[in-house]
PDB file of C-alpha atoms and ligand atoms in Angstrom:
ATOM      1  CA  MET A   1      -3.701 -17.523   7.455  1.00 38.00           C
ATOM      2  CA  PRO A   2      -0.012 -18.575   6.913  1.00 46.00           C
ATOM      3  CA  PRO A   3       1.452 -17.734   3.634  1.00 47.00           C
ATOM      4  CA  LEU A   4       2.703 -20.483   1.163  1.00 49.00           C
ATOM      5  CA  PRO A   5       6.313 -21.546   1.825  1.00 49.00           C
ATOM      6  CA  ILE A   6       7.239 -20.422  -1.811  1.00 49.00           C
ATOM      7  CA  PHE A   7       6.049 -17.083  -1.076  1.00 57.00           C
ATOM      8  CA  MET A   8       7.798 -16.891   2.421  1.00 60.00           C
ATOM      9  CA  SER A   9      11.071 -17.387   0.270  1.00 66.00           C
ATOM     10  CA  MET A  10      10.567 -13.846  -0.857  1.00 80.00           C
ATOM     11  CA  ASN A  11      10.390 -12.389   2.488  1.00 80.00           C
ATOM     12  CA  GLY A  12      12.745  -9.326   2.541  1.00 87.00           C
ATOM     13  CA  LYS A  13      12.371  -8.862  -1.121  1.00 95.00           C
ATOM     14  CA  ILE A  14       8.812  -7.930  -1.485  1.00 97.00           C
ATOM     15  CA  THR A  15       6.449  -4.948  -0.367  1.00 98.00           C
ATOM     16  CA  PHE A  16       2.733  -4.371  -0.766  1.00 98.00           C
ATOM     17  CA  THR A  17       1.295  -1.071  -1.938  1.00 98.00           C
ATOM     18  CA  MET A  18      -1.986   0.642  -2.866  1.00 98.00           C
ATOM     19  CA  VAL A  19      -2.814   3.664  -4.853  1.00 99.00           C
ATOM     20  CA  LYS A  20      -5.358   5.131  -2.445  1.00 98.00           C
ATOM     21  CA  PRO A  21      -8.993   6.057  -3.634  1.00 98.00           C
ATOM     22  CA  SER A  22      -8.356   9.926  -4.058  1.00 98.00           C
ATOM     23  CA  ALA A  23      -5.113   9.441  -6.082  1.00 98.00           C
ATOM     24  CA  HIS A  24      -6.914   6.823  -8.331  1.00 98.00           C
ATOM     25  CA  ALA A  25      -9.981   9.042  -8.709  1.00 98.00           C
ATOM     26  CA  SER A  26      -7.596  11.902  -9.694  1.00 98.00           C
ATOM     27  CA  GLY A  27      -6.269   9.937 -12.561  1.00 98.00           C
ATOM     28  CA  TYR A  28      -2.698   9.423 -10.950  1.00 98.00           C
ATOM     29  CA  SER A  29      -2.612   5.490 -10.978  1.00 98.00           C
ATOM     30  CA  GLY A  30      -0.822   5.376 -14.258  1.00 98.00           C
ATOM     31  CA  LYS A  31       1.655   8.086 -13.258  1.00 98.00           C
ATOM     32  CA  ILE A  32       2.244   6.505  -9.805  1.00 99.00           C
ATOM     33  CA  LEU A  33       2.871   2.989 -11.236  1.00 99.00           C
ATOM     34  CA  ALA A  34       5.262   4.375 -13.785  1.00 98.00           C
ATOM     35  CA  LYS A  35       7.082   6.145 -10.923  1.00 98.00           C
ATOM     36  CA  ILE A  36       7.194   2.965  -9.047  1.00 99.00           C
ATOM     37  CA  GLU A  37       8.718   1.085 -11.913  1.00 98.00           C
ATOM     38  CA  GLU A  38      11.299   3.983 -12.314  1.00 98.00           C
ATOM     39  CA  GLY A  39      12.311   3.446  -8.755  1.00 98.00           C
ATOM     40  CA  GLY A  40      13.398  -0.172  -9.559  1.00 98.00           C
ATOM     41  CA  PHE A  41      10.449  -1.746  -7.930  1.00 98.00           C
ATOM     42  CA  LYS A  42       9.191  -4.808 -10.287  1.00 98.00           C
ATOM     43  CA  ILE A  43       5.302  -5.264 -10.115  1.00 98.00           C
ATOM     44  CA  ILE A  44       4.687  -8.844  -9.581  1.00 97.00           C
ATOM     45  CA  ALA A  45       1.004  -8.819  -8.810  1.00 97.00           C
ATOM     46  CA  LEU A  46      -1.674  -6.039  -9.618  1.00 98.00           C
ATOM     47  CA  LYS A  47      -5.310  -5.454  -9.350  1.00 98.00           C
ATOM     48  CA  LEU A  48      -8.111  -2.874  -9.039  1.00 98.00           C
ATOM     49  CA  VAL A  49     -10.552  -3.412  -6.147  1.00 98.00           C
ATOM     50  CA  HIS A  50     -13.180  -1.409  -4.337  1.00 98.00           C
ATOM     51  CA  LEU A  51     -12.966  -2.636  -0.749  1.00 98.00           C
ATOM     52  CA  THR A  52     -16.079  -2.754   1.394  1.00 98.00           C
ATOM     53  CA  LYS A  53     -15.837  -0.905   4.780  1.00 98.00           C
ATOM     54  CA  GLU A  54     -15.582  -4.295   6.446  1.00 98.00           C
ATOM     55  CA  GLN A  55     -12.621  -5.196   4.196  1.00 98.00           C
ATOM     56  CA  ALA A  56     -10.990  -2.059   5.104  1.00 98.00           C
ATOM     57  CA  CYS A  57     -11.505  -2.388   8.675  1.00 98.00           C
ATOM     58  CA  MET A  58      -9.791  -5.844   8.394  1.00 97.00           C
ATOM     59  CA  PHE A  59      -6.801  -4.576   6.509  1.00 97.00           C
ATOM     60  CA  TYR A  60      -6.287  -1.585   8.965  1.00 97.00           C
ATOM     61  CA  ASP A  61      -7.000  -3.729  12.094  1.00 96.00           C
ATOM     62  CA  VAL A  62      -3.715  -2.700  13.672  1.00 95.00           C
ATOM     63  CA  HIS A  63      -5.085   0.780  13.869  1.00 96.00           C
ATOM     64  CA  ILE A  64      -8.207  -0.208  15.838  1.00 96.00           C
ATOM     65  CA  GLY A  65      -8.827   2.463  18.464  1.00 97.00           C
ATOM     66  CA  ARG A  66      -6.688   5.273  16.924  1.00 97.00           C
ATOM     67  CA  PRO A  67      -8.586   8.559  16.384  1.00 97.00           C
ATOM     68  CA  PHE A  68      -8.225   8.396  12.538  1.00 97.00           C
ATOM     69  CA  TYR A  69      -9.411   4.770  12.222  1.00 98.00           C
ATOM     70  CA  GLU A  70     -13.030   5.474  11.466  1.00 98.00           C
ATOM     71  CA  GLU A  71     -12.023   8.149   8.900  1.00 98.00           C
ATOM     72  CA  LEU A  72      -9.451   5.989   7.394  1.00 98.00           C
ATOM     73  CA  VAL A  73     -11.722   3.030   6.717  1.00 98.00           C
ATOM     74  CA  ASN A  74     -14.427   5.228   5.319  1.00 98.00           C
ATOM     75  CA  PHE A  75     -12.022   6.799   2.937  1.00 98.00           C
ATOM     76  CA  MET A  76     -10.365   3.475   1.971  1.00 98.00           C
ATOM     77  CA  SER A  77     -13.699   1.955   1.189  1.00 98.00           C
ATOM     78  CA  SER A  78     -14.962   5.225  -0.905  1.00 98.00           C
ATOM     79  CA  GLY A  79     -13.853   4.151  -4.221  1.00 98.00           C
ATOM     80  CA  PRO A  80     -11.477   1.796  -6.086  1.00 98.00           C
ATOM     81  CA  ILE A  81      -7.842   1.424  -5.121  1.00 98.00           C
ATOM     82  CA  ILE A  82      -4.830  -0.233  -7.130  1.00 98.00           C
ATOM     83  CA  ALA A  83      -3.193  -3.083  -5.262  1.00 98.00           C
ATOM     84  CA  ALA A  84       0.239  -4.448  -6.097  1.00 98.00           C
ATOM     85  CA  ILE A  85       2.909  -6.453  -4.737  1.00 98.00           C
ATOM     86  CA  LEU A  86       6.372  -5.205  -5.702  1.00 98.00           C
ATOM     87  CA  GLN A  87       9.777  -6.775  -5.651  1.00 97.00           C
ATOM     88  CA  LYS A  88      13.169  -5.303  -5.018  1.00 98.00           C
ATOM     89  CA  GLU A  89      16.147  -6.098  -2.743  1.00 97.00           C
ATOM     90  CA  ASN A  90      15.321  -4.296   0.685  1.00 97.00           C
ATOM     91  CA  ALA A  91      11.837  -3.545  -0.879  1.00 98.00           C
ATOM     92  CA  VAL A  92      10.106  -2.347   2.326  1.00 98.00           C
ATOM     93  CA  GLU A  93      12.637   0.117   3.587  1.00 98.00           C
ATOM     94  CA  ASP A  94      13.341   1.275   0.176  1.00 98.00           C
ATOM     95  CA  PHE A  95       9.783   1.897  -0.788  1.00 98.00           C
ATOM     96  CA  ARG A  96       9.041   3.734   2.443  1.00 98.00           C
ATOM     97  CA  LYS A  97      11.797   6.110   1.535  1.00 98.00           C
ATOM     98  CA  TYR A  98      10.557   6.332  -1.993  1.00 98.00           C
ATOM     99  CA  ILE A  99       6.911   7.305  -1.019  1.00 98.00           C
ATOM    100  CA  GLY A 100       8.022   9.650   1.718  1.00 98.00           C
ATOM    101  CA  ALA A 101       6.457  10.699   5.155  1.00 98.00           C
ATOM    102  CA  THR A 102       2.920   9.953   5.976  1.00 98.00           C
ATOM    103  CA  ASP A 103       2.127  13.601   5.738  1.00 98.00           C
ATOM    104  CA  PRO A 104       2.652  14.705   2.215  1.00 98.00           C
ATOM    105  CA  ALA A 105       3.493  18.292   3.547  1.00 98.00           C
ATOM    106  CA  LYS A 106       6.449  16.662   5.247  1.00 98.00           C
ATOM    107  CA  ALA A 107       7.368  14.208   2.528  1.00 98.00           C
ATOM    108  CA  GLU A 108      10.678  14.923   0.674  1.00 98.00           C
ATOM    109  CA  PRO A 109      10.336  16.648  -2.610  1.00 98.00           C
ATOM    110  CA  GLY A 110      10.118  14.129  -5.522  1.00 98.00           C
ATOM    111  CA  THR A 111       8.631  11.365  -3.262  1.00 98.00           C
ATOM    112  CA  ILE A 112       5.214   9.838  -4.430  1.00 98.00           C
ATOM    113  CA  ARG A 113       3.331  11.363  -1.363  1.00 98.00           C
ATOM    114  CA  ASN A 114       4.909  14.776  -1.951  1.00 98.00           C
ATOM    115  CA  LEU A 115       4.109  14.629  -5.750  1.00 98.00           C
ATOM    116  CA  TYR A 116       0.568  13.101  -5.516  1.00 98.00           C
ATOM    117  CA  GLY A 117      -0.639  13.342  -1.899  1.00 98.00           C
ATOM    118  CA  LYS A 118      -3.235  15.955  -0.963  1.00 98.00           C
ATOM    119  CA  ASN A 119      -3.057  15.612   2.971  1.00 98.00           C
ATOM    120  CA  MET A 120      -2.369  13.259   5.924  1.00 98.00           C
ATOM    121  CA  GLY A 121      -5.286  10.918   5.245  1.00 97.00           C
ATOM    122  CA  GLU A 122      -5.456  11.268   1.347  1.00 98.00           C
ATOM    123  CA  ASN A 123      -1.723  10.685   0.976  1.00 98.00           C
ATOM    124  CA  ALA A 124      -1.654   8.860  -2.380  1.00 98.00           C
ATOM    125  CA  VAL A 125      -0.279   5.536  -1.503  1.00 99.00           C
ATOM    126  CA  HIS A 126       0.163   2.954   1.002  1.00 98.00           C
ATOM    127  CA  GLY A 127       3.471   1.114   1.794  1.00 98.00           C
ATOM    128  CA  SER A 128       3.989  -1.819   4.138  1.00 98.00           C
ATOM    129  CA  ASP A 129       6.067  -1.066   7.229  1.00 98.00           C
ATOM    130  CA  SER A 130       7.737  -4.342   7.873  1.00 96.00           C
ATOM    131  CA  ASP A 131       8.682  -7.628   5.977  1.00 95.00           C
ATOM    132  CA  GLU A 132       6.088  -9.382   8.129  1.00 93.00           C
ATOM    133  CA  ASN A 133       3.287  -7.029   7.192  1.00 95.00           C
ATOM    134  CA  ALA A 134       4.219  -6.962   3.505  1.00 96.00           C
ATOM    135  CA  VAL A 135       3.630 -10.760   3.395  1.00 94.00           C
ATOM    136  CA  ARG A 136       0.353 -10.426   5.408  1.00 94.00           C
ATOM    137  CA  GLU A 137      -0.911  -7.600   3.386  1.00 97.00           C
ATOM    138  CA  ALA A 138       0.049  -9.219   0.038  1.00 96.00           C
ATOM    139  CA  GLY A 139      -1.702 -12.362   1.184  1.00 95.00           C
ATOM    140  CA  PHE A 140      -4.887 -10.348   2.185  1.00 97.00           C
ATOM    141  CA  PHE A 141      -5.278  -9.044  -1.493  1.00 98.00           C
ATOM    142  CA  PHE A 142      -3.658 -11.788  -3.691  1.00 97.00           C
ATOM    143  CA  SER A 143      -4.343 -15.494  -3.903  1.00 95.00           C
ATOM    144  CA  SER A 144      -1.737 -18.137  -4.766  1.00 91.00           C
ATOM    145  CA  LEU A 145      -3.056 -18.084  -8.365  1.00 93.00           C
ATOM    146  CA  GLU A 146      -2.557 -14.304  -8.597  1.00 95.00           C
ATOM    147  CA  ARG A 147       1.084 -13.986  -7.426  1.00 93.00           C
ATOM    148  CA  PRO A 148       4.241 -15.667  -7.848  1.00 91.00           C
TER     149      PRO A 148
HETATM  150  N1  LIG B   1      -3.683   8.467   8.912  1.00 54.17           N
HETATM  151  C1  LIG B   1      -4.197   9.670   9.106  1.00 54.17           C
HETATM  152  N2  LIG B   1      -4.221  10.430  10.262  1.00 54.17           N
HETATM  153  C2  LIG B   1      -3.209  10.063  11.098  1.00 54.17           C
HETATM  154  C3  LIG B   1      -2.260   8.960  10.770  1.00 54.17           C
HETATM  155  C4  LIG B   1      -2.460   8.248   9.802  1.00 54.17           C
HETATM  156  O1  LIG B   1      -5.392   9.840   8.468  1.00 54.17           O
HETATM  157  O2  LIG B   1      -2.871  10.901  12.091  1.00 54.17           O
HETATM  158  C5  LIG B   1      -4.019   7.601   7.779  1.00 54.17           C
HETATM  159  C6  LIG B   1      -2.917   7.853   6.674  1.00 54.17           C
HETATM  160  O3  LIG B   1      -3.683   7.737   5.482  1.00 54.17           O
HETATM  161  C7  LIG B   1      -2.042   6.773   6.747  1.00 54.17           C
HETATM  162  C8  LIG B   1      -2.833   5.632   7.213  1.00 54.17           C
HETATM  163  O4  LIG B   1      -3.703   6.267   8.127  1.00 54.17           O
HETATM  164  O5  LIG B   1      -1.341   6.409   5.568  1.00 54.17           O
HETATM  165  C9  LIG B   1      -1.932   4.593   8.129  1.00 54.17           C
HETATM  166  O6  LIG B   1      -1.387   5.273   9.138  1.00 54.17           O
HETATM  167  P1  LIG B   1       0.303   4.772   9.419  1.00 54.17           P
HETATM  168  O7  LIG B   1       0.527   5.436  10.705  1.00 54.17           O
HETATM  169  O8  LIG B   1       0.387   3.363   9.309  1.00 54.17           O
HETATM  170  O9  LIG B   1       1.013   5.526   8.364  1.00 54.17           O
HETATM  171  P2  LIG B   1       1.743   5.071   6.954  1.00 54.17           P
HETATM  172  O10 LIG B   1       2.315   3.711   7.410  1.00 54.17           O
HETATM  173  O11 LIG B   1       0.687   4.950   5.921  1.00 54.17           O
HETATM  174  O12 LIG B   1       2.816   6.004   6.612  1.00 54.17           O
HETATM  175 MG1  LIG B   2       1.484   2.074   8.123  1.00 54.17          MG
END
């Protein structure tokens, strides 16, 4: 589904994130959202959602066929997540740096995944990997009434 033109004008200035189920269950959502704001990312849309397995499969369809896909979608539908759209210049790249490497053990000290991630799968947060995916992922979670 194509995003609305007004939303497209934010291309390059937004990214999409989720606090993953394990981090939310551990009570880290507040701390993670505070850390996100401290990093200069403005929260412009926010919600708590418990994805069904089917919805998690759709969100991660780029990973279909990967060995970790089944585990990933089971995990991402195992409990509530916090979904948010973040606004900042150079949002996608800056946020990827701010959260750190996929594996928390390899993430730079002080990054969100280093601070709150447990392991490769339960790595605390998601961050979009391109402007195109940021728009697509934001559109998956938020309707035009729920976002700028
Ligand atoms: N993942 C995993 N095992 C792997 C690679 C990825 O469990 O070997 C999980 C991990 O939770 C990761 C998500 O799948 O965040 C999506 O993988 P991707 O390669 O897109 O990493 P990301 O963009 O989240 O850093
Ligand atoms: Mg990714």
